[in-house]
Coordinates of C-alpha atoms (C1' of nucleotides) in Angstrom, one line a residue:
Chain L
M242 CA 22.3 11.7 -1.3
E243 CA 21.4 9.8 2.1
E244 CA 23.8 7.6 4.0
R245 CA 22.1 4.4 4.4
E246 CA 19.2 2.9 2.3
I247 CA 16.0 3.8 3.8
S248 CA 13.5 0.9 3.9
K249 CA 10.3 1.1 1.9
A250 CA 8.4 0.5 5.0
V251 CA 9.7 3.6 6.6
V252 CA 9.0 5.7 3.5
K253 CA 5.4 4.6 3.5
R254 CA 5.1 5.8 7.0
L255 CA 6.4 9.2 6.5
P256 CA 3.4 10.8 4.7
R257 CA 1.3 9.6 7.6
Y258 CA 3.5 11.3 10.1
Y259 CA 3.4 14.4 8.0
R260 CA -0.5 14.2 8.1
Y261 CA -0.6 13.9 11.7
L262 CA 1.9 16.7 12.4
G263 CA 0.0 18.9 9.9
N264 CA -3.1 18.5 12.1
L265 CA -1.1 19.2 15.3
L266 CA 0.1 22.3 13.7
D267 CA -3.5 23.3 12.6
A268 CA -4.5 22.7 16.3
R269 CA -1.5 25.0 17.4
V270 CA 0.3 22.2 19.4
E271 CA 3.9 23.3 19.8
R272 CA 5.7 20.3 20.9
I273 CA 5.0 16.5 21.1
S274 CA 6.8 13.5 22.5
S275 CA 7.1 10.2 20.6
N276 CA 4.9 8.7 23.2
E277 CA 2.1 11.1 22.7
L278 CA 2.2 10.8 19.0
S279 CA 2.4 7.1 19.3
E280 CA -0.9 7.1 21.1
M281 CA -2.6 9.2 18.5
M282 CA -1.3 7.3 15.7
N283 CA -1.5 3.7 17.0
V284 CA 2.0 2.8 16.6
T285 CA 4.9 2.2 19.1
A286 CA 6.9 5.3 20.2
S287 CA 9.9 3.2 19.7
Q288 CA 9.1 2.9 15.9
I289 CA 8.5 6.7 15.6
R290 CA 11.9 7.5 17.1
Q291 CA 13.6 4.7 14.9
D292 CA 11.9 6.0 11.9
L293 CA 12.9 9.7 12.4
N294 CA 16.4 8.9 13.3
N295 CA 17.0 7.5 9.8
F296 CA 17.0 11.1 8.6
G297 CA 18.7 12.7 11.6
G298 CA 18.0 13.8 15.1
F299 CA 15.0 16.1 15.0
G300 CA 14.0 16.0 18.7
Q301 CA 15.6 17.1 22.0
Q302 CA 16.0 15.1 25.0
G303 CA 13.6 15.8 28.0
Y304 CA 11.6 18.0 25.4
G305 CA 10.4 15.9 22.6
Y306 CA 9.7 17.1 19.1
N307 CA 8.9 20.6 17.9
V308 CA 5.8 20.2 15.8
K309 CA 6.5 22.9 13.3
Y310 CA 10.1 21.9 12.9
L311 CA 9.4 18.3 12.4
Y312 CA 6.6 18.9 10.0
T313 CA 9.0 21.1 7.9
E314 CA 11.7 18.6 7.9
I315 CA 9.5 15.7 7.0
G316 CA 8.2 17.9 4.3
K317 CA 11.8 18.3 2.9
I318 CA 12.5 14.8 3.1
L319 CA 9.3 13.9 1.0
G320 CA 10.4 16.6 -1.4
L321 CA 7.5 18.9 -0.7
D322 CA 9.8 21.9 -0.4
H323 CA 9.8 22.5 -4.1
A324 CA 7.5 22.4 -7.1
Y325 CA 6.7 19.8 -9.8
N326 CA 5.4 20.0 -13.2
M327 CA 3.0 17.2 -13.8
I328 CA 0.7 15.9 -16.6
I329 CA -2.2 13.5 -16.6
V330 CA -2.5 11.0 -19.3
G331 CA -6.0 9.7 -19.7
A332 CA -8.7 12.3 -19.4
G333 CA -11.5 10.0 -18.3
N334 CA -13.3 10.3 -14.9
L335 CA -10.4 9.4 -12.8
G336 CA -8.0 11.7 -14.8
Q337 CA -10.5 14.5 -14.6
A338 CA -11.0 13.8 -10.8
L339 CA -7.3 14.0 -10.3
A340 CA -7.2 17.3 -12.3
N341 CA -9.8 18.9 -10.2
Y342 CA -8.0 18.0 -7.0
V343 CA -6.6 21.3 -6.1
K344 CA -4.8 20.0 -2.8
F345 CA -2.0 18.6 -5.0
E346 CA -1.1 22.1 -6.1
K347 CA -0.9 23.3 -2.6
R348 CA 1.8 20.7 -2.1
G349 CA 3.7 21.7 -5.2
F350 CA 2.4 19.5 -7.8
W351 CA 1.2 21.5 -10.7
I352 CA -1.0 19.9 -13.3
K353 CA 0.1 21.5 -16.5
G354 CA -1.8 19.3 -19.1
L355 CA -4.4 16.5 -19.7
F356 CA -3.9 14.2 -22.5
D357 CA -6.2 11.8 -24.0
V358 CA -6.6 9.6 -27.3
N359 CA -10.1 10.6 -27.7
P360 CA -10.4 13.4 -30.4
R361 CA -13.7 14.4 -29.1
L362 CA -12.0 15.6 -25.9
R363 CA -9.6 17.9 -27.8
G364 CA -9.7 21.4 -26.7
M365 CA -11.9 20.9 -23.8
A366 CA -10.7 22.0 -20.4
V367 CA -10.9 20.8 -16.7
R368 CA -10.4 23.5 -14.2
G369 CA -8.7 25.6 -17.0
I370 CA -6.3 22.7 -18.0
E371 CA -6.6 22.0 -21.6
I372 CA -7.1 18.6 -22.9
R373 CA -4.6 17.7 -25.7
M374 CA -4.0 14.8 -27.9
I375 CA -1.4 12.1 -27.1
E376 CA 0.6 13.0 -30.1
E377 CA 1.5 16.3 -28.7
L378 CA 3.0 14.7 -25.6
P379 CA 6.7 14.7 -26.5
Q380 CA 7.0 18.4 -27.4
F381 CA 4.6 19.4 -24.4
I382 CA 6.8 17.4 -22.0
R383 CA 10.0 18.9 -23.1
E384 CA 8.7 22.6 -23.5
N385 CA 7.1 22.3 -19.9
Q386 CA 9.7 20.3 -18.2
I387 CA 7.3 17.9 -17.0
Q388 CA 8.7 15.5 -14.2
I389 CA 5.7 13.5 -13.2
A390 CA 3.0 11.9 -15.2
A391 CA -0.1 10.3 -13.7
L392 CA -1.5 7.5 -16.0
T393 CA -5.1 7.2 -15.7
L394 CA -5.9 5.2 -18.8
P395 CA -6.3 1.5 -19.7
A396 CA -3.3 -0.9 -19.0
S397 CA -2.4 -1.3 -22.7
G398 CA -2.4 2.4 -23.3
A399 CA -0.3 2.9 -20.2
E400 CA 2.3 0.6 -21.3
E401 CA 2.5 2.3 -24.9
V402 CA 2.7 5.6 -23.5
T403 CA 5.4 4.9 -21.0
P404 CA 8.3 4.7 -23.2
I405 CA 7.4 8.0 -24.9
L406 CA 7.2 9.8 -21.4
V407 CA 10.5 8.3 -20.3
E408 CA 12.2 9.3 -23.6
N409 CA 11.1 12.9 -23.2
G410 CA 12.3 13.3 -19.7
V411 CA 9.6 12.3 -17.3
K412 CA 11.2 11.0 -14.2
A413 CA 8.2 9.8 -12.1
I414 CA 5.1 7.9 -13.1
W415 CA 2.1 7.7 -10.9
N416 CA 0.4 4.5 -12.4
F417 CA -3.4 4.0 -11.9
A418 CA -3.4 1.4 -14.8
H419 CA -3.8 -2.2 -13.9
T420 CA -0.4 -3.2 -14.9
D421 CA 3.1 -3.4 -13.7
L422 CA 5.0 -0.8 -15.8
H423 CA 8.7 -1.4 -16.8
V424 CA 10.8 1.4 -16.8
P425 CA 14.7 2.1 -17.0
S426 CA 16.8 3.0 -13.9
G427 CA 16.5 6.7 -13.1
V428 CA 12.7 6.7 -13.4
V429 CA 10.4 5.8 -10.4
V430 CA 6.9 4.3 -10.5
E431 CA 4.4 4.4 -7.8
S432 CA 1.2 2.4 -8.5
V433 CA -2.4 2.8 -7.2
H434 CA -4.3 -0.4 -8.1
L435 CA -7.8 0.3 -7.1
S436 CA -9.3 -2.8 -7.9
E437 CA -6.7 -4.7 -5.9
S438 CA -7.4 -2.3 -3.0
L439 CA -11.1 -3.3 -3.1
M440 CA -10.1 -7.0 -3.3
Q441 CA -8.2 -6.6 -0.1
L442 CA -11.1 -5.1 1.6
S443 CA -13.1 -7.9 0.2
Y444 CA -10.7 -10.5 1.5
N445 CA -10.9 -8.7 5.1
L446 CA -14.6 -8.6 5.0
N447 CA -14.7 -12.4 4.5
H448 CA -11.9 -13.2 6.7
M449 CA -12.7 -10.8 9.5
E450 CA -10.2 -11.6 12.3
L451 CA -12.5 -11.3 15.4
E452 CA -9.8 -8.8 16.4
K453 CA -10.3 -6.0 19.1
E454 CA -11.4 -2.5 18.2
K455 CA -9.0 -1.0 15.8
T456 CA -8.1 2.1 13.8
G457 CA -8.4 1.7 10.3
Q458 CA -5.0 2.8 9.2
R459 CA -5.0 0.9 6.1
Chain Y
M85 CA -12.7 -19.7 9.2
E86 CA -9.0 -20.1 8.4
E87 CA -6.5 -22.0 10.4
R88 CA -3.8 -19.8 11.0
E89 CA -3.7 -16.0 10.8
I90 CA -2.7 -15.0 7.3
S91 CA -0.3 -12.0 7.4
K92 CA -1.1 -8.8 5.8
A93 CA 1.8 -8.9 3.5
V94 CA 0.4 -12.1 2.0
V95 CA -3.0 -10.8 1.4
K96 CA -1.6 -7.7 -0.3
R97 CA 0.0 -10.1 -2.8
L98 CA -3.0 -12.2 -3.6
P99 CA -4.7 -9.7 -5.9
R100 CA -1.5 -9.4 -8.0
Y101 CA -1.4 -13.1 -8.3
Y102 CA -5.1 -13.0 -9.4
R103 CA -4.2 -10.3 -12.1
Y104 CA -1.4 -12.3 -13.6
L105 CA -3.3 -15.6 -13.5
G106 CA -6.2 -13.7 -15.2
N107 CA -3.7 -12.6 -17.9
L108 CA -2.5 -16.1 -18.4
L109 CA -5.9 -17.3 -18.6
D110 CA -6.8 -14.8 -21.4
A111 CA -3.6 -16.0 -23.1
R112 CA -5.0 -19.5 -23.0
V113 CA -2.0 -20.8 -20.8
E114 CA -3.0 -24.0 -19.2
R115 CA -0.4 -24.6 -16.5
I116 CA 2.3 -22.7 -15.0
S117 CA 5.1 -23.5 -12.4
S118 CA 6.1 -21.4 -9.6
N119 CA 9.2 -20.7 -11.2
E120 CA 7.8 -19.5 -14.4
L121 CA 5.3 -17.3 -12.5
S122 CA 8.1 -15.9 -10.4
E123 CA 10.1 -14.6 -13.4
M124 CA 6.9 -12.9 -15.0
M125 CA 6.2 -11.3 -11.6
N126 CA 9.5 -10.5 -10.4
V127 CA 9.3 -12.3 -7.0
T128 CA 10.8 -15.5 -5.9
A129 CA 9.3 -18.9 -6.6
S130 CA 9.8 -19.7 -3.0
Q131 CA 7.5 -16.8 -1.9
I132 CA 4.6 -17.8 -4.4
R133 CA 4.7 -21.3 -3.0
Q134 CA 4.8 -20.2 0.6
D135 CA 2.0 -17.7 -0.1
L136 CA -0.3 -20.2 -1.8
N137 CA 0.3 -22.8 0.8
N138 CA -1.2 -20.7 3.5
F139 CA -4.4 -21.6 1.9
G140 CA -3.8 -25.1 0.8
G141 CA -2.1 -27.3 -1.9
F142 CA -3.1 -25.9 -5.2
G143 CA -0.4 -27.4 -7.3
Q144 CA 0.8 -30.8 -8.3
Q145 CA 4.4 -32.0 -8.0
G146 CA 6.1 -32.4 -11.3
Y147 CA 3.3 -30.5 -13.0
G148 CA 3.0 -27.1 -11.5
Y149 CA -0.3 -25.2 -11.1
N150 CA -3.4 -25.4 -13.3
V151 CA -3.8 -21.7 -14.2
K152 CA -7.8 -21.9 -14.4
Y153 CA -8.0 -23.7 -11.1
L154 CA -5.5 -21.5 -9.2
Y155 CA -7.4 -18.4 -10.6
T156 CA -10.7 -19.6 -9.2
E157 CA -9.3 -20.6 -6.0
I158 CA -7.6 -17.2 -5.5
G159 CA -10.8 -15.6 -6.4
K160 CA -12.7 -17.4 -3.7
I161 CA -10.1 -16.7 -1.2
L162 CA -10.5 -13.0 -2.1
G163 CA -14.2 -13.2 -1.8
L164 CA -14.9 -12.6 -5.5
D165 CA -17.2 -15.7 -5.8
H166 CA -20.1 -13.9 -4.7
A167 CA -21.8 -10.5 -4.8
Y168 CA -21.8 -7.3 -2.6
N169 CA -24.1 -4.4 -2.5
M170 CA -22.1 -1.0 -2.3
I171 CA -22.6 2.6 -1.9
I172 CA -20.6 5.6 -2.7
V173 CA -20.7 8.4 -0.2
G174 CA -19.6 11.8 -1.9
A175 CA -20.6 12.3 -5.3
G176 CA -17.8 14.6 -6.4
N177 CA -15.3 13.9 -9.1
L178 CA -13.7 10.8 -7.4
G179 CA -17.1 9.4 -6.4
Q180 CA -18.4 9.6 -9.7
A181 CA -15.2 8.1 -11.3
L182 CA -15.7 5.2 -9.1
A183 CA -19.4 4.9 -10.0
N184 CA -18.5 4.9 -13.6
Y185 CA -16.0 2.2 -13.2
V186 CA -17.8 -0.8 -14.6
K187 CA -15.2 -3.3 -13.9
F188 CA -16.1 -3.4 -10.2
E189 CA -19.4 -4.9 -11.2
K190 CA -17.8 -7.5 -13.2
R191 CA -16.2 -8.7 -9.9
G192 CA -19.2 -8.6 -8.0
F193 CA -19.3 -5.2 -6.4
W194 CA -22.7 -3.6 -7.3
I195 CA -22.9 0.0 -7.0
K196 CA -26.5 0.6 -5.7
G197 CA -26.5 4.3 -4.7
L198 CA -24.5 7.4 -4.6
F199 CA -24.8 10.0 -1.7
D200 CA -23.9 13.6 -1.2
V201 CA -24.6 16.6 1.1
N202 CA -25.1 19.0 -1.9
P203 CA -28.7 19.4 -2.5
R204 CA -28.0 20.5 -6.1
L205 CA -26.9 17.0 -6.9
R206 CA -30.2 15.5 -5.7
G207 CA -31.9 13.5 -8.3
M208 CA -29.1 13.6 -10.7
A209 CA -27.8 10.1 -11.8
V210 CA -24.3 8.8 -12.9
R211 CA -24.5 5.7 -15.2
G212 CA -28.3 5.2 -13.9
I213 CA -27.1 5.4 -10.4
E214 CA -29.3 8.1 -8.5
I215 CA -27.6 10.5 -6.3
R216 CA -29.4 10.7 -2.9
M217 CA -29.0 12.9 0.1
I218 CA -27.0 11.8 3.3
E219 CA -30.2 11.9 5.3
E220 CA -31.6 9.0 3.3
L221 CA -28.6 6.8 4.3
P222 CA -29.8 4.7 7.2
Q223 CA -33.0 3.6 5.3
F224 CA -31.3 2.9 2.0
I225 CA -28.6 0.8 3.8
R226 CA -31.0 -1.4 5.5
E227 CA -33.4 -1.6 2.7
N228 CA -30.7 -2.5 0.1
Q229 CA -28.5 -4.7 2.5
I230 CA -25.5 -2.5 1.7
Q231 CA -22.3 -4.2 2.9
I232 CA -19.7 -1.9 1.5
A233 CA -19.4 1.8 1.5
A234 CA -16.7 3.8 -0.4
L235 CA -16.1 7.1 1.1
T236 CA -15.1 9.9 -1.4
L237 CA -15.7 13.0 0.7
P238 CA -13.7 15.3 2.9
A239 CA -12.2 13.9 6.1
S240 CA -14.6 15.6 8.4
G241 CA -17.7 14.2 6.4
A242 CA -16.1 10.8 6.5
E243 CA -15.8 10.8 10.2
E244 CA -19.3 12.0 10.6
V245 CA -20.9 9.4 8.3
T246 CA -19.0 6.4 9.6
P247 CA -21.0 5.7 12.6
I248 CA -24.1 6.0 10.6
L249 CA -22.9 3.6 8.2
V250 CA -21.6 1.2 11.0
E251 CA -25.0 1.5 12.9
N252 CA -27.1 0.6 9.8
G253 CA -25.0 -2.5 9.0
V254 CA -22.2 -1.6 6.6
K255 CA -19.4 -4.1 7.2
A256 CA -16.7 -2.7 5.1
I257 CA -15.4 0.7 4.2
W258 CA -13.4 1.8 1.5
N259 CA -11.8 4.9 2.7
F260 CA -10.5 7.7 0.4
A261 CA -10.7 10.5 2.8
H262 CA -7.5 11.7 4.3
T263 CA -8.0 10.4 7.8
D264 CA -7.8 7.2 9.6
L265 CA -11.4 5.9 10.6
H266 CA -12.3 4.4 13.8
V267 CA -14.5 1.5 13.6
P268 CA -15.9 -1.2 16.0
S269 CA -14.7 -4.6 15.8
G270 CA -16.5 -6.5 13.0
V271 CA -16.1 -3.7 10.5
V272 CA -13.2 -3.5 8.2
V273 CA -11.4 -0.4 6.7
E274 CA -9.3 -0.3 3.7
S275 CA -7.8 3.3 2.9
V276 CA -6.6 4.6 -0.2
H277 CA -4.6 7.8 0.5
L278 CA -3.9 9.3 -2.9
S279 CA -2.0 12.3 -1.5
E280 CA 0.2 9.9 0.5
S281 CA 0.9 7.9 -2.5
L282 CA 1.9 10.9 -4.4
M283 CA 4.2 11.8 -1.6
Q284 CA 5.8 8.6 -1.7
L285 CA 6.4 9.1 -5.5
S286 CA 7.9 12.4 -4.7
Y287 CA 10.1 10.8 -2.1
N288 CA 11.4 8.3 -4.5
L289 CA 12.0 10.7 -7.3
N290 CA 14.2 12.9 -4.9
H291 CA 15.9 9.9 -3.4
M292 CA 16.3 7.9 -6.4
E293 CA 18.3 5.0 -5.5
L294 CA 20.6 4.5 -8.4
E295 CA 19.2 0.9 -8.6
K296 CA 19.4 -1.5 -11.5
E297 CA 16.5 -1.6 -14.0
K298 CA 13.4 -2.5 -12.1
T299 CA 9.7 -3.5 -12.6
G300 CA 7.4 -0.9 -11.1
Q301 CA 5.4 -3.3 -8.9
R302 CA 4.8 -0.4 -6.5
Chain G
dT213 C1' 10.9 -45.3 -14.0
dA214 C1' 13.3 -40.7 -14.4
dG215 C1' 12.4 -35.9 -14.3
dA216 C1' 10.1 -32.1 -12.6
dT217 C1' 8.1 -29.5 -9.2
dT218 C1' 5.5 -29.1 -5.3
dG219 C1' 4.9 -28.6 -0.2
dT220 C1' 7.4 -27.7 3.8
dT221 C1' 11.2 -27.3 7.0
dA222 C1' 15.1 -24.9 8.2
dA223 C1' 18.2 -20.7 7.6
dT224 C1' 18.6 -16.1 6.9
dC225 C1' 17.6 -11.7 6.6
dG226 C1' 15.0 -7.5 7.8
dA227 C1' 11.9 -4.9 10.6
dT228 C1' 10.0 -3.9 15.0
dT229 C1' 10.1 -3.5 19.9
dA230 C1' 12.4 -3.0 24.3
dA231 C1' 15.6 -1.3 27.0
dC232 C1' 18.8 2.1 28.7
dA233 C1' 22.7 5.4 28.6
dA234 C1' 23.2 10.0 26.9
dT235 C1' 21.6 14.6 27.4
dC236 C1' 18.6 18.5 27.3
Chain Z
dT141 C1' 19.8 19.5 39.8
dA142 C1' 16.0 16.2 39.0
dG143 C1' 13.1 14.6 35.4
dA144 C1' 11.8 13.7 31.0
dT145 C1' 12.5 11.9 26.7
dT146 C1' 15.5 11.2 23.0
dG147 C1' 19.0 8.7 20.2
dT148 C1' 20.7 4.4 19.9
dT149 C1' 22.2 -0.4 20.8
dA150 C1' 20.5 -5.0 21.7
dA151 C1' 16.7 -8.4 21.8
dT152 C1' 12.7 -10.2 19.6
dC153 C1' 9.7 -11.0 16.3
dG154 C1' 8.1 -12.0 11.6
dA155 C1' 8.8 -12.5 6.8
dT156 C1' 11.6 -14.1 2.9
dT157 C1' 14.6 -17.2 0.9
dA158 C1' 17.0 -21.5 0.5
dA159 C1' 17.1 -26.2 0.5
dC160 C1' 15.3 -30.7 0.0
dA161 C1' 12.4 -34.8 0.8
dA162 C1' 8.0 -36.2 -0.9
dT163 C1' 5.4 -37.2 -4.7
dC164 C1' 3.0 -36.6 -9.1

DNA sequence: TAGATTGTTAATCGATTAACAATC
DNA sequence: TAGATTGTTAATCGATTAACAATC
């Protein structure tokens, strides 16, 4: 697909560029230079140009970047130019919170089903999305061509359900469980470890570098 | 506080060490070498030793590391050896999901209050935690000595409420809003941008490096 | 003591920043 | 054309890995 291998660090910055460009677009800004953007985002202009040039020359000398065009291109790079079928496994508070989050669908991530082990939830629905039992997973994944599964259940459950997901064709796992999932090649995992994020906050709170005023990028 | 400045990359790895050590502790493992741990965690032994030696010599030549001791020490480094008072601003699905998550309290993060702008939520409670109105924030923060605030509300609201939090003594912000918060020195921000995480997943799904079997660390 | 494994220095690798020629 | 700003190469900085002497 791509020529060289793109570094993880670059990929992590792309969604942030995308967010800022979206804001600029909303504000009807037509063009922007790497320098202006760098000031807004608190990064170097050099980094912006380097990052973008991993994917091609989106700018124009003497002009800068066309906001609309760059926004669209980064969207394509991120795979936001087409739709995905997604399920959420674990219909607890977090799973339901994700299911209620309509913004994902605006970006092409369609939540087709919610799954849980708890039989008391069977038949209930969140925002019109029915809660089904884990046993129904294999058939549902295949029939609905599910590519992405969000795992919002305890670590042990996440580990148990992962091979079932993979066997039935899920290609991407958004993992909220407190464990590192093992998946075969051809399947990707992105983890959100909330408690680890809170611990980082706690570390920084206790080891507050008496640093100059800063923007909380992370 | 600390001698040298600890790099962000190291701090990000600490909670993961902590998790693995906790698991080992539960499994009644007494000692572990950097090499054994490196195999479990899919990192180099060298990195483990380097990381730990940023904070002091926790091991013993010829023996390795005592699991219990190392776990406790990393806990201290992360600031998990004392308690924090926390509030959640934004009592929507995500805010309520966090409020329901008891594990945080086991680690010393006590959720003292939930806040929202929606008057219909006034007086309601989640797991015994009362939902209050945003107007009550200043007094509540001061009276309850709140150090940490989780922001689970839209970007504009998060930006509005941040100065209020800071003025009244909040020192750490756990930001779930889709914006980069600006805070004065002495206040730390840790952001969880869910939609950006999903975009990274989407990127990786579309640019699947045909890489060898891997552990989904991230 | 001999064997194992850390703590730490040195070497390598990768990512960020600076600089500037190309070009709109 | 002159001015601005990119694309890209080169220089710097930082983080990871390798190696090994210190030591339990």
